[in-house]
CSV table of C-alpha atoms in Angstrom, one decimal:
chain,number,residue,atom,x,y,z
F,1,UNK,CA,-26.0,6.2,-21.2
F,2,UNK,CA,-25.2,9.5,-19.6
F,3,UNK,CA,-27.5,9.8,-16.2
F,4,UNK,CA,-26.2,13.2,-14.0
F,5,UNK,CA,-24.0,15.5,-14.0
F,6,UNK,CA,-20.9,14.5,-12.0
F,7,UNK,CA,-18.5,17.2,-11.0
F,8,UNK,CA,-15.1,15.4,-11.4
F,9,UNK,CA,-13.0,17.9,-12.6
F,10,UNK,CA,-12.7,19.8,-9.1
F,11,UNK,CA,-11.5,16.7,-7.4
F,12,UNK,CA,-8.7,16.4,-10.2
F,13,UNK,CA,-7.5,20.1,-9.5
F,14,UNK,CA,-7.6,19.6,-5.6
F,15,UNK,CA,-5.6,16.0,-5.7
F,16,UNK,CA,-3.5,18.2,-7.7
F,17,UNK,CA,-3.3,20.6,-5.5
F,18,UNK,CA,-2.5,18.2,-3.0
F,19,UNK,CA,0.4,16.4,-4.4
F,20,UNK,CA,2.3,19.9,-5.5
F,21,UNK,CA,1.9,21.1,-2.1
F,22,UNK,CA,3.3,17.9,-0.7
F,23,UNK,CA,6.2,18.0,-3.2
F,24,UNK,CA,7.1,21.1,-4.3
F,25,UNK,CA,6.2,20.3,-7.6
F,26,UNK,CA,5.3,22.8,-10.3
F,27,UNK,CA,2.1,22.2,-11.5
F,28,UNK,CA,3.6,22.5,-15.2
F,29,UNK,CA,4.4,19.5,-14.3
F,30,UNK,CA,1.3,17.2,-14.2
F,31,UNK,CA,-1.4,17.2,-16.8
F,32,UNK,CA,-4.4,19.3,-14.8
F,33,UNK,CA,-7.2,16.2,-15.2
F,34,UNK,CA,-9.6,19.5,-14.2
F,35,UNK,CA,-10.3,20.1,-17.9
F,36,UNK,CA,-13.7,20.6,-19.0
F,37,UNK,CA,-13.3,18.2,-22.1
F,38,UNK,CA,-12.5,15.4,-20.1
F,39,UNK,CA,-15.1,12.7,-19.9
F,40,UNK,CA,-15.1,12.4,-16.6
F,41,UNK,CA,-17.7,15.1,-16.1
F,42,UNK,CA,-20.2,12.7,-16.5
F,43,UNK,CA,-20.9,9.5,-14.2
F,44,UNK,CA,-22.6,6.5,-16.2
F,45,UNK,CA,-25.2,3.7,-15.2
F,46,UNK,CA,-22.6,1.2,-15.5
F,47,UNK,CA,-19.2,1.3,-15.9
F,48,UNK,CA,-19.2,-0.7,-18.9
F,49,UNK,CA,-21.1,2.1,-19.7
F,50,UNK,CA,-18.1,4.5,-19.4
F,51,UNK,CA,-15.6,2.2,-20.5
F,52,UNK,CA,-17.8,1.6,-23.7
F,53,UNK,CA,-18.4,5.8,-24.4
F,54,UNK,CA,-14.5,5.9,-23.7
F,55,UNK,CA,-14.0,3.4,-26.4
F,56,UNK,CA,-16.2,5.2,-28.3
F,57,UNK,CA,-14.8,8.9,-28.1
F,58,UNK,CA,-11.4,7.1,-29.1
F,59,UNK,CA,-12.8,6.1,-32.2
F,60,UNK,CA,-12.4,2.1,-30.8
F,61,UNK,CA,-8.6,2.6,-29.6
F,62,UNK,CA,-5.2,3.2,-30.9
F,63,UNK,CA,-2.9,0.1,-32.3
F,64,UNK,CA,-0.1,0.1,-30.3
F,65,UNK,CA,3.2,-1.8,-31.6
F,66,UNK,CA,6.1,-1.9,-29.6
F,67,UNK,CA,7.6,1.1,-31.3
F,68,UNK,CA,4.6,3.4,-30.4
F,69,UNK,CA,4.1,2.4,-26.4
F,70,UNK,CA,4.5,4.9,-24.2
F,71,UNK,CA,7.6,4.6,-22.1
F,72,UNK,CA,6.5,3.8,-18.2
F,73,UNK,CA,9.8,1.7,-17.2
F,74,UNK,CA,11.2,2.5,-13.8
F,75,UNK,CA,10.0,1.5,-10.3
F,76,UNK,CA,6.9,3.4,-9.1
F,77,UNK,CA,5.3,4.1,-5.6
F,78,UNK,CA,2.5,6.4,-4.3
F,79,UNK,CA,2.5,9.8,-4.7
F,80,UNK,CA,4.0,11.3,-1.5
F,81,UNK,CA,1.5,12.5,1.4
F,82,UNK,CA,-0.9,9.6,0.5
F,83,UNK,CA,-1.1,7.5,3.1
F,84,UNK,CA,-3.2,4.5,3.3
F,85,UNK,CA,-6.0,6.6,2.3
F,86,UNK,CA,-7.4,5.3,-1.1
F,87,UNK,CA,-8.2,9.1,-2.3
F,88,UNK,CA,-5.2,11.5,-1.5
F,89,UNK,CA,-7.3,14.4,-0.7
F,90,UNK,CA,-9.2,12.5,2.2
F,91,UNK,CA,-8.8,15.2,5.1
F,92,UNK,CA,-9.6,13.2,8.0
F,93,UNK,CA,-10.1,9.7,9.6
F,94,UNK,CA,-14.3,10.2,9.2
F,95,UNK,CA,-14.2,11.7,6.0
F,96,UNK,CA,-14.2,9.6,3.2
F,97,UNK,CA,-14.7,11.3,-0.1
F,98,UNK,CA,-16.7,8.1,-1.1
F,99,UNK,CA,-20.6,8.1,-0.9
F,100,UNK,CA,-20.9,4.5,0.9
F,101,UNK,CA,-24.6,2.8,0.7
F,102,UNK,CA,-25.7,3.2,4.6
F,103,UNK,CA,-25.5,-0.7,5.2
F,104,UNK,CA,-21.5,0.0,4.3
F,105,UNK,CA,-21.8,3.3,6.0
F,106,UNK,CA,-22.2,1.8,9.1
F,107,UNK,CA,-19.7,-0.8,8.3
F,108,UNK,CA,-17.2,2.3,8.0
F,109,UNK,CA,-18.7,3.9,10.9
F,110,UNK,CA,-17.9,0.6,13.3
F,111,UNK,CA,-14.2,0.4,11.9
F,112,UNK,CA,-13.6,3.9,12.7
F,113,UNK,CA,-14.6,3.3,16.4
F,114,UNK,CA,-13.4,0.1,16.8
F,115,UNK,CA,-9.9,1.5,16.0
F,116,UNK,CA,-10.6,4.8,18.1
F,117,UNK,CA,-10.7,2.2,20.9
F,118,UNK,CA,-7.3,0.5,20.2
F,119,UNK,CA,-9.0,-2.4,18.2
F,120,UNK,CA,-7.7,-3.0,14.3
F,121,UNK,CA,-6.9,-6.3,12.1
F,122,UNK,CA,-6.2,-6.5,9.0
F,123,UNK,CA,-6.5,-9.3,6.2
F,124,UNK,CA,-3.4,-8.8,5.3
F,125,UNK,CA,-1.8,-9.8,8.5
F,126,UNK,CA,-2.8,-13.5,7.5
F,127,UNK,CA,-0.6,-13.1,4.4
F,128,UNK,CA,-3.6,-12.5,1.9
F,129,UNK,CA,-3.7,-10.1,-1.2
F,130,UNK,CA,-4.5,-6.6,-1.0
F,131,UNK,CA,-6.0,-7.3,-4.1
F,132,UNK,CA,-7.5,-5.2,-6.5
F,133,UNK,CA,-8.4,-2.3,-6.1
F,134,UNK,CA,-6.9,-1.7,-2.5
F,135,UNK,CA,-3.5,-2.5,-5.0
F,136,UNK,CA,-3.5,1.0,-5.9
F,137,UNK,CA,-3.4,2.6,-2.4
F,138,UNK,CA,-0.4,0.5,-1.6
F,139,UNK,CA,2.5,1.5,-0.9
F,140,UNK,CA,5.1,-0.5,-1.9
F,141,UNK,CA,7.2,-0.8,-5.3
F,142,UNK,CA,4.8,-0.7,-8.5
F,143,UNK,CA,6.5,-1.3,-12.3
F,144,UNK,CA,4.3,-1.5,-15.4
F,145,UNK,CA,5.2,-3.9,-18.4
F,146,UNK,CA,3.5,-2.7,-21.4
F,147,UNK,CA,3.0,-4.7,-24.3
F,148,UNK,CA,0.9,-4.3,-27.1
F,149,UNK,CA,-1.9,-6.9,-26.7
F,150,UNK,CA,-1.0,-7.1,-22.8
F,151,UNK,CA,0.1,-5.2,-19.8
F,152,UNK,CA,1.1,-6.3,-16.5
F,153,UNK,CA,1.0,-3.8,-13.5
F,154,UNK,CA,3.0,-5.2,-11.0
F,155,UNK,CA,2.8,-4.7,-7.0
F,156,UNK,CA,5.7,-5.8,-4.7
F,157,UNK,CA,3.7,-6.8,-2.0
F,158,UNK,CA,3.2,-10.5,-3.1
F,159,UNK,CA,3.9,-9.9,-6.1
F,160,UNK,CA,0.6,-8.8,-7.5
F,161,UNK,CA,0.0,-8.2,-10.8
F,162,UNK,CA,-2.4,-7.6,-12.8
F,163,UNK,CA,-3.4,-8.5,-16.4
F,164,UNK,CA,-4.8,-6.4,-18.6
F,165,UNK,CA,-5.8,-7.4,-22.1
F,166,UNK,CA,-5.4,-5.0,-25.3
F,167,UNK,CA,-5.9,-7.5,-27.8
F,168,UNK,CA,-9.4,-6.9,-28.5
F,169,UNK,CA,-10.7,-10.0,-26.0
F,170,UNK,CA,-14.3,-9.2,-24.0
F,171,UNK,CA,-14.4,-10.5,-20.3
F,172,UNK,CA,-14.6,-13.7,-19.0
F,173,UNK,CA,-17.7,-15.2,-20.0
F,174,UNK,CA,-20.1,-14.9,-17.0
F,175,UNK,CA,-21.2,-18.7,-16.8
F,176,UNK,CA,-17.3,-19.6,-16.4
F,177,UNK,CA,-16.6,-16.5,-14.2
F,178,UNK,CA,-15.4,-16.2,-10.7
F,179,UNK,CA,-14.2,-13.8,-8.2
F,180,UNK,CA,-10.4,-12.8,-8.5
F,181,UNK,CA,-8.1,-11.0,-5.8
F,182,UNK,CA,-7.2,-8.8,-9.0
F,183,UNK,CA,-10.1,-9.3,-11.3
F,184,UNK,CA,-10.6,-9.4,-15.1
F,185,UNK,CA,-8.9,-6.5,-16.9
F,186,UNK,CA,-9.7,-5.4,-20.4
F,187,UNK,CA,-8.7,-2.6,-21.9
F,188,UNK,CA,-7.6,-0.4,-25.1
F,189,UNK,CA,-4.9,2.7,-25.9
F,190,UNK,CA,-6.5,6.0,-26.3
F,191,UNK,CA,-2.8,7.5,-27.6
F,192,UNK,CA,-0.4,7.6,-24.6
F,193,UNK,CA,-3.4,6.4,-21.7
F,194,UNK,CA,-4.4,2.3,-21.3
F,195,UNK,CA,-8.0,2.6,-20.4
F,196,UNK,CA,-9.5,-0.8,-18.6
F,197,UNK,CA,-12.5,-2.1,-17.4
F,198,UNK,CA,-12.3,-4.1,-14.3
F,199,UNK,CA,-14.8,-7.1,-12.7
F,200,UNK,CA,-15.0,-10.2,-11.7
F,201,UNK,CA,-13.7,-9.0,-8.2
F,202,UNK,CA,-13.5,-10.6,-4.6
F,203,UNK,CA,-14.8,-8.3,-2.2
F,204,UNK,CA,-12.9,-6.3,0.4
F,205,UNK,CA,-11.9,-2.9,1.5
F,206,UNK,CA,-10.1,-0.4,-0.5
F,207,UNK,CA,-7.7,0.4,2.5
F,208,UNK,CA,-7.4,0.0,6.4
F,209,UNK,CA,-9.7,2.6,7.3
F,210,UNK,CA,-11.5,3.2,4.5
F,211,UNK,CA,-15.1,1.7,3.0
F,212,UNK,CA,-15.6,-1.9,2.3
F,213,UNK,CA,-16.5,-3.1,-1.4
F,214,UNK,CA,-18.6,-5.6,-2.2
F,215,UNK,CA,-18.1,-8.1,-5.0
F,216,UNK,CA,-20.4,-6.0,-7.2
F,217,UNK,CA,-17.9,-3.6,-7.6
F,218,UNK,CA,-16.4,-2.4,-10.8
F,219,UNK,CA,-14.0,0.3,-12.2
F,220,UNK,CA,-12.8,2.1,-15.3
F,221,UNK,CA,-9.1,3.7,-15.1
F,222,UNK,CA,-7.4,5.7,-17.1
F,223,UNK,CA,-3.2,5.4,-16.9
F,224,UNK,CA,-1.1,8.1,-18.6
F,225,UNK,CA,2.2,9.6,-17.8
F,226,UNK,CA,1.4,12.8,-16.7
F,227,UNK,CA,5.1,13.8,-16.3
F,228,UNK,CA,8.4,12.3,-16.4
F,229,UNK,CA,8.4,11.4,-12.7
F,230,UNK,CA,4.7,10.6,-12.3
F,231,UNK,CA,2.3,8.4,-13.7
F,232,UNK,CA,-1.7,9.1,-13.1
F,233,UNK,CA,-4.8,6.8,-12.6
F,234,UNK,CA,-7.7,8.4,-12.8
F,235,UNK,CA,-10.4,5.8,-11.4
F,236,UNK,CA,-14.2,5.9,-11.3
F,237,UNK,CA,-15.2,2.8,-8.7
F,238,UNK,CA,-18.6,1.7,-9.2
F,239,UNK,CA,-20.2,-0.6,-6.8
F,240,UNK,CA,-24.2,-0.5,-6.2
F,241,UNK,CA,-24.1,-2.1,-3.3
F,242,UNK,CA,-21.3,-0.6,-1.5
F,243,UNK,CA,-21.3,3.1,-2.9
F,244,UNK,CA,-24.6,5.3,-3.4
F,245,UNK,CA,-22.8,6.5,-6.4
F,246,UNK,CA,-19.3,5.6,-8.2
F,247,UNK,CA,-16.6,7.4,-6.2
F,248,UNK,CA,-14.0,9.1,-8.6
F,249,UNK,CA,-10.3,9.3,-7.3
F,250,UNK,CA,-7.1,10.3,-8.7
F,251,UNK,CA,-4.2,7.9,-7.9
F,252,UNK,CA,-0.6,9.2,-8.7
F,253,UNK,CA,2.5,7.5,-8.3
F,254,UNK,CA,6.0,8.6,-8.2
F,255,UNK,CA,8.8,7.4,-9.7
F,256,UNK,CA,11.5,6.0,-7.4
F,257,UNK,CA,15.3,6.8,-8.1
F,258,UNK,CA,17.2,4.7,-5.3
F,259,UNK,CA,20.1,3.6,-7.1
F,260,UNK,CA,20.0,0.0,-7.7
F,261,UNK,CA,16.9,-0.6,-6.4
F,262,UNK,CA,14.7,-3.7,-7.8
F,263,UNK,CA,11.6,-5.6,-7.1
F,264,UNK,CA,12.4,-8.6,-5.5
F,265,UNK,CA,10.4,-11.5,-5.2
F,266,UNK,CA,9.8,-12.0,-1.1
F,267,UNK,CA,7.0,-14.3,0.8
F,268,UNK,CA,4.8,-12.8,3.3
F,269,UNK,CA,5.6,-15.8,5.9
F,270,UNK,CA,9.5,-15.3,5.8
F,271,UNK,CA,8.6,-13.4,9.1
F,272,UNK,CA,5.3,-12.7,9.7
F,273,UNK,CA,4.5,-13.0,13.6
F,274,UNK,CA,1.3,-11.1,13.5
F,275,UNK,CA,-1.3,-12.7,15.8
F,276,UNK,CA,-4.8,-11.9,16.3
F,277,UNK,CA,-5.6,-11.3,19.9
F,278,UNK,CA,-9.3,-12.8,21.9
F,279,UNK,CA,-10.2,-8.9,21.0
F,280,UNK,CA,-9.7,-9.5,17.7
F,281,UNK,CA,-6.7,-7.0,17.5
F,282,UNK,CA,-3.4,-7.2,16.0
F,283,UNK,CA,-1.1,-8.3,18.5
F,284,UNK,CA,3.0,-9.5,17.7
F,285,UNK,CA,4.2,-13.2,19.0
F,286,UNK,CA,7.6,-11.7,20.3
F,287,UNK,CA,11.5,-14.5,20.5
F,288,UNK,CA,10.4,-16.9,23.0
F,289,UNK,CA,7.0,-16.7,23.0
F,290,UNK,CA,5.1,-19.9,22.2
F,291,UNK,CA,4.7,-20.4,18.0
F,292,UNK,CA,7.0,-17.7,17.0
F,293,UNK,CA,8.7,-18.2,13.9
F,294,UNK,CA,12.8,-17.2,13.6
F,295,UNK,CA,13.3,-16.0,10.3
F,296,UNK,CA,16.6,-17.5,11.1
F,297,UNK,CA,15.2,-21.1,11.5
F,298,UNK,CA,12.5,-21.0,9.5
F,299,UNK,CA,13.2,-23.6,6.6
F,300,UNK,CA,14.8,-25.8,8.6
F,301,UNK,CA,12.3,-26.3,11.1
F,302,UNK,CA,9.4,-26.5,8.8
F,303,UNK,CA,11.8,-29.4,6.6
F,304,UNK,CA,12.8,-30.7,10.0
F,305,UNK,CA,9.0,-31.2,11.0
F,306,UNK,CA,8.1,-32.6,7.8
F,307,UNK,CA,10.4,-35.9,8.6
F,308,UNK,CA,8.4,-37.2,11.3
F,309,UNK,CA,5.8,-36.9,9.7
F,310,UNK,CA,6.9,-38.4,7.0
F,311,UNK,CA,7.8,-41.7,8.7
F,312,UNK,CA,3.8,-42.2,10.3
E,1,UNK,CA,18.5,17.5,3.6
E,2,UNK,CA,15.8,20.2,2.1
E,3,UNK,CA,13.9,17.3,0.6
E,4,UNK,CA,14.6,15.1,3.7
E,5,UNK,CA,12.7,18.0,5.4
E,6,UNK,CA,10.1,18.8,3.5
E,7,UNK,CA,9.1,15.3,3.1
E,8,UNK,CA,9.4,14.7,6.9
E,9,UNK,CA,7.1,17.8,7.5
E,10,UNK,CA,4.6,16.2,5.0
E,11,UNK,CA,5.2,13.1,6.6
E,12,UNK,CA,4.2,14.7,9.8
E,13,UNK,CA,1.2,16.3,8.3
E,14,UNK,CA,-0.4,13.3,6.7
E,15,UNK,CA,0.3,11.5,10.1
E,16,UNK,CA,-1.5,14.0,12.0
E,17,UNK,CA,-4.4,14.4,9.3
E,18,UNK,CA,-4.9,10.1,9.5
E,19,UNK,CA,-3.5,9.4,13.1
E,20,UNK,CA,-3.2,5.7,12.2
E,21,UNK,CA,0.3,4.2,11.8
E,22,UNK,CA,0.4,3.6,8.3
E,23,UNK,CA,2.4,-0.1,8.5
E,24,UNK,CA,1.8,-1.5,5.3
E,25,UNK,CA,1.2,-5.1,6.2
E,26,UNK,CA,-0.9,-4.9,9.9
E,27,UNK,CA,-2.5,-2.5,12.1
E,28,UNK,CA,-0.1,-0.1,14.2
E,29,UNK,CA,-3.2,-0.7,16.8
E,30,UNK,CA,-0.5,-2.1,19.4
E,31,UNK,CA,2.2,0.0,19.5
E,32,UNK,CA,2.0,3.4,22.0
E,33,UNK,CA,1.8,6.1,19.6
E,34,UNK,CA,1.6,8.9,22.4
E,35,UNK,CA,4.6,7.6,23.7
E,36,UNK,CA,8.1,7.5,22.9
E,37,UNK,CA,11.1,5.5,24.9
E,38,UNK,CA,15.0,6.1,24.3
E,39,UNK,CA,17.1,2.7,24.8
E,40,UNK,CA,20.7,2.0,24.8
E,41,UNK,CA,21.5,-1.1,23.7
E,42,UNK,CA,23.2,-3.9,22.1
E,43,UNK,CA,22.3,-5.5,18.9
E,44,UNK,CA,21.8,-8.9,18.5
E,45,UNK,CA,19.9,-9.6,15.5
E,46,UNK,CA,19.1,-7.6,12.4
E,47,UNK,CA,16.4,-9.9,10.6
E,48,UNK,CA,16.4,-8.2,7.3
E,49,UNK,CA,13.1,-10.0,6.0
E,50,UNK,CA,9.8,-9.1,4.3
E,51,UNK,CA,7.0,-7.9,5.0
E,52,UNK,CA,8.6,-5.8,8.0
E,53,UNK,CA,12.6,-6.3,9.2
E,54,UNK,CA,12.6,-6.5,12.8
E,55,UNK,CA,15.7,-5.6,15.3
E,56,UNK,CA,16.3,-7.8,18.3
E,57,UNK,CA,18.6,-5.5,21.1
E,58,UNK,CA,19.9,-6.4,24.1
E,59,UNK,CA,18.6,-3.5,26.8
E,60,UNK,CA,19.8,-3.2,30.3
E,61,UNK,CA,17.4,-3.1,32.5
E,62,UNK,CA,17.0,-0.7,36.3
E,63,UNK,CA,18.6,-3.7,37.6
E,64,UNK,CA,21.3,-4.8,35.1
E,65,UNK,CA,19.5,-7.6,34.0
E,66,UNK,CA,19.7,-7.8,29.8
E,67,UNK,CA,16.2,-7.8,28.7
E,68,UNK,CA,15.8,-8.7,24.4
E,69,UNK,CA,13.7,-6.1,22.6
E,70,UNK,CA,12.2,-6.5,19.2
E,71,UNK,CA,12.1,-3.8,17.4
E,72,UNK,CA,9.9,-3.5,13.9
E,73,UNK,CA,10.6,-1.7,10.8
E,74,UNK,CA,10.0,-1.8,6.8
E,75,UNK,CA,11.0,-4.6,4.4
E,76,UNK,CA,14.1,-4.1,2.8
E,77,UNK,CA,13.0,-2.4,-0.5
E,78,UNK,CA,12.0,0.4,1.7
E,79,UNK,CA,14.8,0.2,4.1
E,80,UNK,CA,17.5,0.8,0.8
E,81,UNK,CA,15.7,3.6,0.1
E,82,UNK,CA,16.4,5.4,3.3
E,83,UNK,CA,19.6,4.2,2.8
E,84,UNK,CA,19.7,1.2,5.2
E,85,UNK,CA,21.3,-1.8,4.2
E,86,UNK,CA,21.9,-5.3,5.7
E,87,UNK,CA,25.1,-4.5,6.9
E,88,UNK,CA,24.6,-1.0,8.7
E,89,UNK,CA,24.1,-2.9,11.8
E,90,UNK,CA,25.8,-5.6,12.9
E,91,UNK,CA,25.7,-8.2,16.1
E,92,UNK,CA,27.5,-5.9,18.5
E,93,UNK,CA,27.1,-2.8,17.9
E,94,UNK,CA,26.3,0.0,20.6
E,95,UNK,CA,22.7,1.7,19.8
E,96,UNK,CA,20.3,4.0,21.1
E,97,UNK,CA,16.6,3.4,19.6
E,98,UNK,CA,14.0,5.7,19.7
E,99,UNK,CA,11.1,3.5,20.2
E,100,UNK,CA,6.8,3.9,20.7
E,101,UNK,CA,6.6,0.5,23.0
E,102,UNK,CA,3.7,-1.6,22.7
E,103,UNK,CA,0.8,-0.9,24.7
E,104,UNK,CA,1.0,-4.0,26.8
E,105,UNK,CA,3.7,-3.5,28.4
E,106,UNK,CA,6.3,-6.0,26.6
E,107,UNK,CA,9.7,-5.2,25.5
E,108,UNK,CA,9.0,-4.3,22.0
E,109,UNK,CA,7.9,-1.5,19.8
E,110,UNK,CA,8.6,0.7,16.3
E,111,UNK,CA,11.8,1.6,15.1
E,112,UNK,CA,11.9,5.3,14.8
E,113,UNK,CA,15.8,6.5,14.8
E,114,UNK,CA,18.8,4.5,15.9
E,115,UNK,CA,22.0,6.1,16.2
E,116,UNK,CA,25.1,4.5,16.1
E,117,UNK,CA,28.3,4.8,18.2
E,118,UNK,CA,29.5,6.8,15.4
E,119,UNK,CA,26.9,9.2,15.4
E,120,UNK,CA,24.9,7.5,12.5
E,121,UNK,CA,21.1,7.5,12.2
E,122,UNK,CA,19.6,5.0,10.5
E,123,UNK,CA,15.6,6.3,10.1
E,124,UNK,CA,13.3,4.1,7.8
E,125,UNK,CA,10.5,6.0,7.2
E,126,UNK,CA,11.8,8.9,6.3
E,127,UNK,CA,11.5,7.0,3.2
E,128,UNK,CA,8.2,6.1,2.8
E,129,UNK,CA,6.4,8.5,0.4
E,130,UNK,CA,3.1,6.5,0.2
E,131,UNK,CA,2.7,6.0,4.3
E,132,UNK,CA,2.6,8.5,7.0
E,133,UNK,CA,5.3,8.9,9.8
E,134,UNK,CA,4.4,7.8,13.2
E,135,UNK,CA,2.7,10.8,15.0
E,136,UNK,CA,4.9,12.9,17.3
E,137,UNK,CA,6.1,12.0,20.1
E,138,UNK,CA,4.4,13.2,23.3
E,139,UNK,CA,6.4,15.8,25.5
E,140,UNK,CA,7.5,12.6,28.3
């Protein structure tokens, strides 16, 4: 159910814009998501709404077999230039491109200060997800597994990945649903791009910095290979109680040639140190200060500990 | 080196354009970004460790007294990619570190540059196409 016009397309040309001028790359390169045709033009109630018109303009999806996937192997990170802004084009600290509601307005508005006076934490620091969809504005390793009736999009930090169902499936049935650091994923081909719907979600913030989102929020993304070395996701973020209208953002990520390079597994407590100070800012426990963990010493101590106890 | 540039000079711009350090796994809310020491040391420990490697030099103080500094960088996916591996620094070996200290004062901070005895530098960042660099440093 179509509702207002939604001018998408000049967002796709300037994040466009904004990657060749931070690469050098020839726009001939990359697919220009500024064309009229595309359905992005037009923002929807829901985005189940979308999702379903999507499905519908595709004529209900292409059947992928493993001969016909599109090839996305390779390690992937964020586009160059793009921070840990969840939109690329963002310009400044105090100017999201998002629309927040004004209860998350001010939310945004307190962070902002807050670090402007030396004061930042983050959830991560206590080893947590970034969870979806903060996972696309990080910016470690990414690798995609494609299948035909699944996909997994994988994120080195913690290894998250997320599942995403091409078999035909709905979503988890709402009586037996819960919120998920990556959510539920469905989705269907439309030739070479995997469009998926997203809930189901815990709430959060899509970066340090950047707006909160509530655990209304839902997206619709669109993956293709836009060139040989990049790999787009055009994403329209609904969330009524976070955003006063779905924020549309282009992520891009580039693929990563370090020779032998490979995602390793790795825990967030083989040396995390991060403390959170009576201010509530991040602060470091330094070698010799009191409950600082040696990477060195680590296992042992923690198996060492566990003997005494052991014998109570 | 073009590309090392170029992406440095993005680097720079993106940093200026979101002043916050962008260390993936905490705030940079502690270190001194205005600020940015040169120390000659010894290194005693390279912890090469997720989420951040961290690089533990032996500094000589006004008064010759060895003081320990921490120094924190990227995990080691990151670190390969600039070209830094496990063994580019060893217990022992003479380095200068280009540092922003922490704010309060205690002997840690960022790894910017080290350069080794042999005229090596060993810069993480420069390798971090998703993040921005650390602003510049201030004229001191």
């Amino acid at each position: 159910m179509r509702k207002r016009s939604y001018a998408i397309g000049s967002c796709g040309a300037l994040a466009a814009a904004v990657y060749a001028i931070a690469t050098g790359a020839a726009f001939a390169d990359i697919i220009d998501t500024a064309d009229p045709s595309n359905p992005h033009t037009t923002v929807y109630a829901t985005s189940w709404d979308e999702f379903q018109a999507l499905k519908a303009k595709a004529n209900g999806g292409t059947k992928m077999s493993w001969s016909t996937l599109p090839d996305w192997t390779g390690l992937w990170t964020r586009a160059e230039g793009s921070g840990l802004k969840f939109d690329a084009s963002q310009k400044s600290m105090e100017e999201t491109t998002a629309v927040p509601s004004p209860a998350y307005q001010k939310k945004l508005t307190k962070k902002i200060a807050d670090f402007k006076k030396g004061v930042e934490w983050d959830q991560l620091s206590f080893c947590l997800p970034a969870g979806y969809p903060r996972w696309l504005a990080e910016p470690f390793l990414k690798e995609f597994v494609l299948r035909p009736e699944e996909s997994w999009l994988i994120n080195e930090q913690l290894e998250e990945i997320r599942r995403v169902y091409t078999d035909g499936r709905g979503h988890i049935p709402e009586d037996e649903a819960y919120p998920l650091w990556e959510g539920d994923s469905v989705g269907f081909w439309n030739g070479d791009t995997l469009v998926l719907h997203t809930n189901n979600l815990k709430k959060g913030q899509f970066q340090r910095l950047q707006p909160d989102y509530s655990e209304k929020i839902t997206t619709v993304e669109q993956w293709r290979k836009v060139g040989p070395d990049m790999i787009e996701d055009v994403v329209d973020v609904y969330d009524p109680e976070a955003l006063a209208k779905p924020w549309h953002v282009v992520q891009r990520y580039q693929r990563v040639k370090t020779p032998n390079l490979r995602i390793a597994y790795w825990s967030c407590e083989e040396n995390n140190n991060v403390t959170r100070g009576a201010d509530g800012n991040t602060q470091f426990l330094l070698p010799g200060d009191k409950g600082y963990k040696d990477p060195n010493t680590l296992q042992d101590s923690l198996s060492q500990g566990a003997i005494p106890d052991a014998k109570k | 080196m073009k590309n090392s540039s170029r992406r440095f000079l993005m680097s720079l711009v993106a940093g200026i354009a979101l002043a916050p350090l962008a260390y993936a796994h905490h705030s940079g809310a502690m270190f001194d970004m205005q600020k940015e020491l040169t120390l000659q040391g010894t290194v005693k420990d390279f912890q090469y460790t997720n989420p951040h490697s961290w690089l533990i030099v032996l500094v000589k103080d006004k008064s010759g007294a060895e003081v320990e500094w921490s120094f924190e960088t990227e995990g080691p996916s990151t670190l390969l990619q600039a070209g830094i591996k496990r063994s580019s620094l060893q217990p022992g070996d003479k380095i200068t570190v280009k540092t922003h200290p922490m704010k309060d004062g205690r002997p840690a901070g960022t790894w910017n540059i080290v350069t080794k005895s042999d005229g090596t530098t060993l810069t993480p960042r420069s390798a971090v196409p998703g993040a921005a660099a650390p602003l510049p440093p201030s004229a001191t």
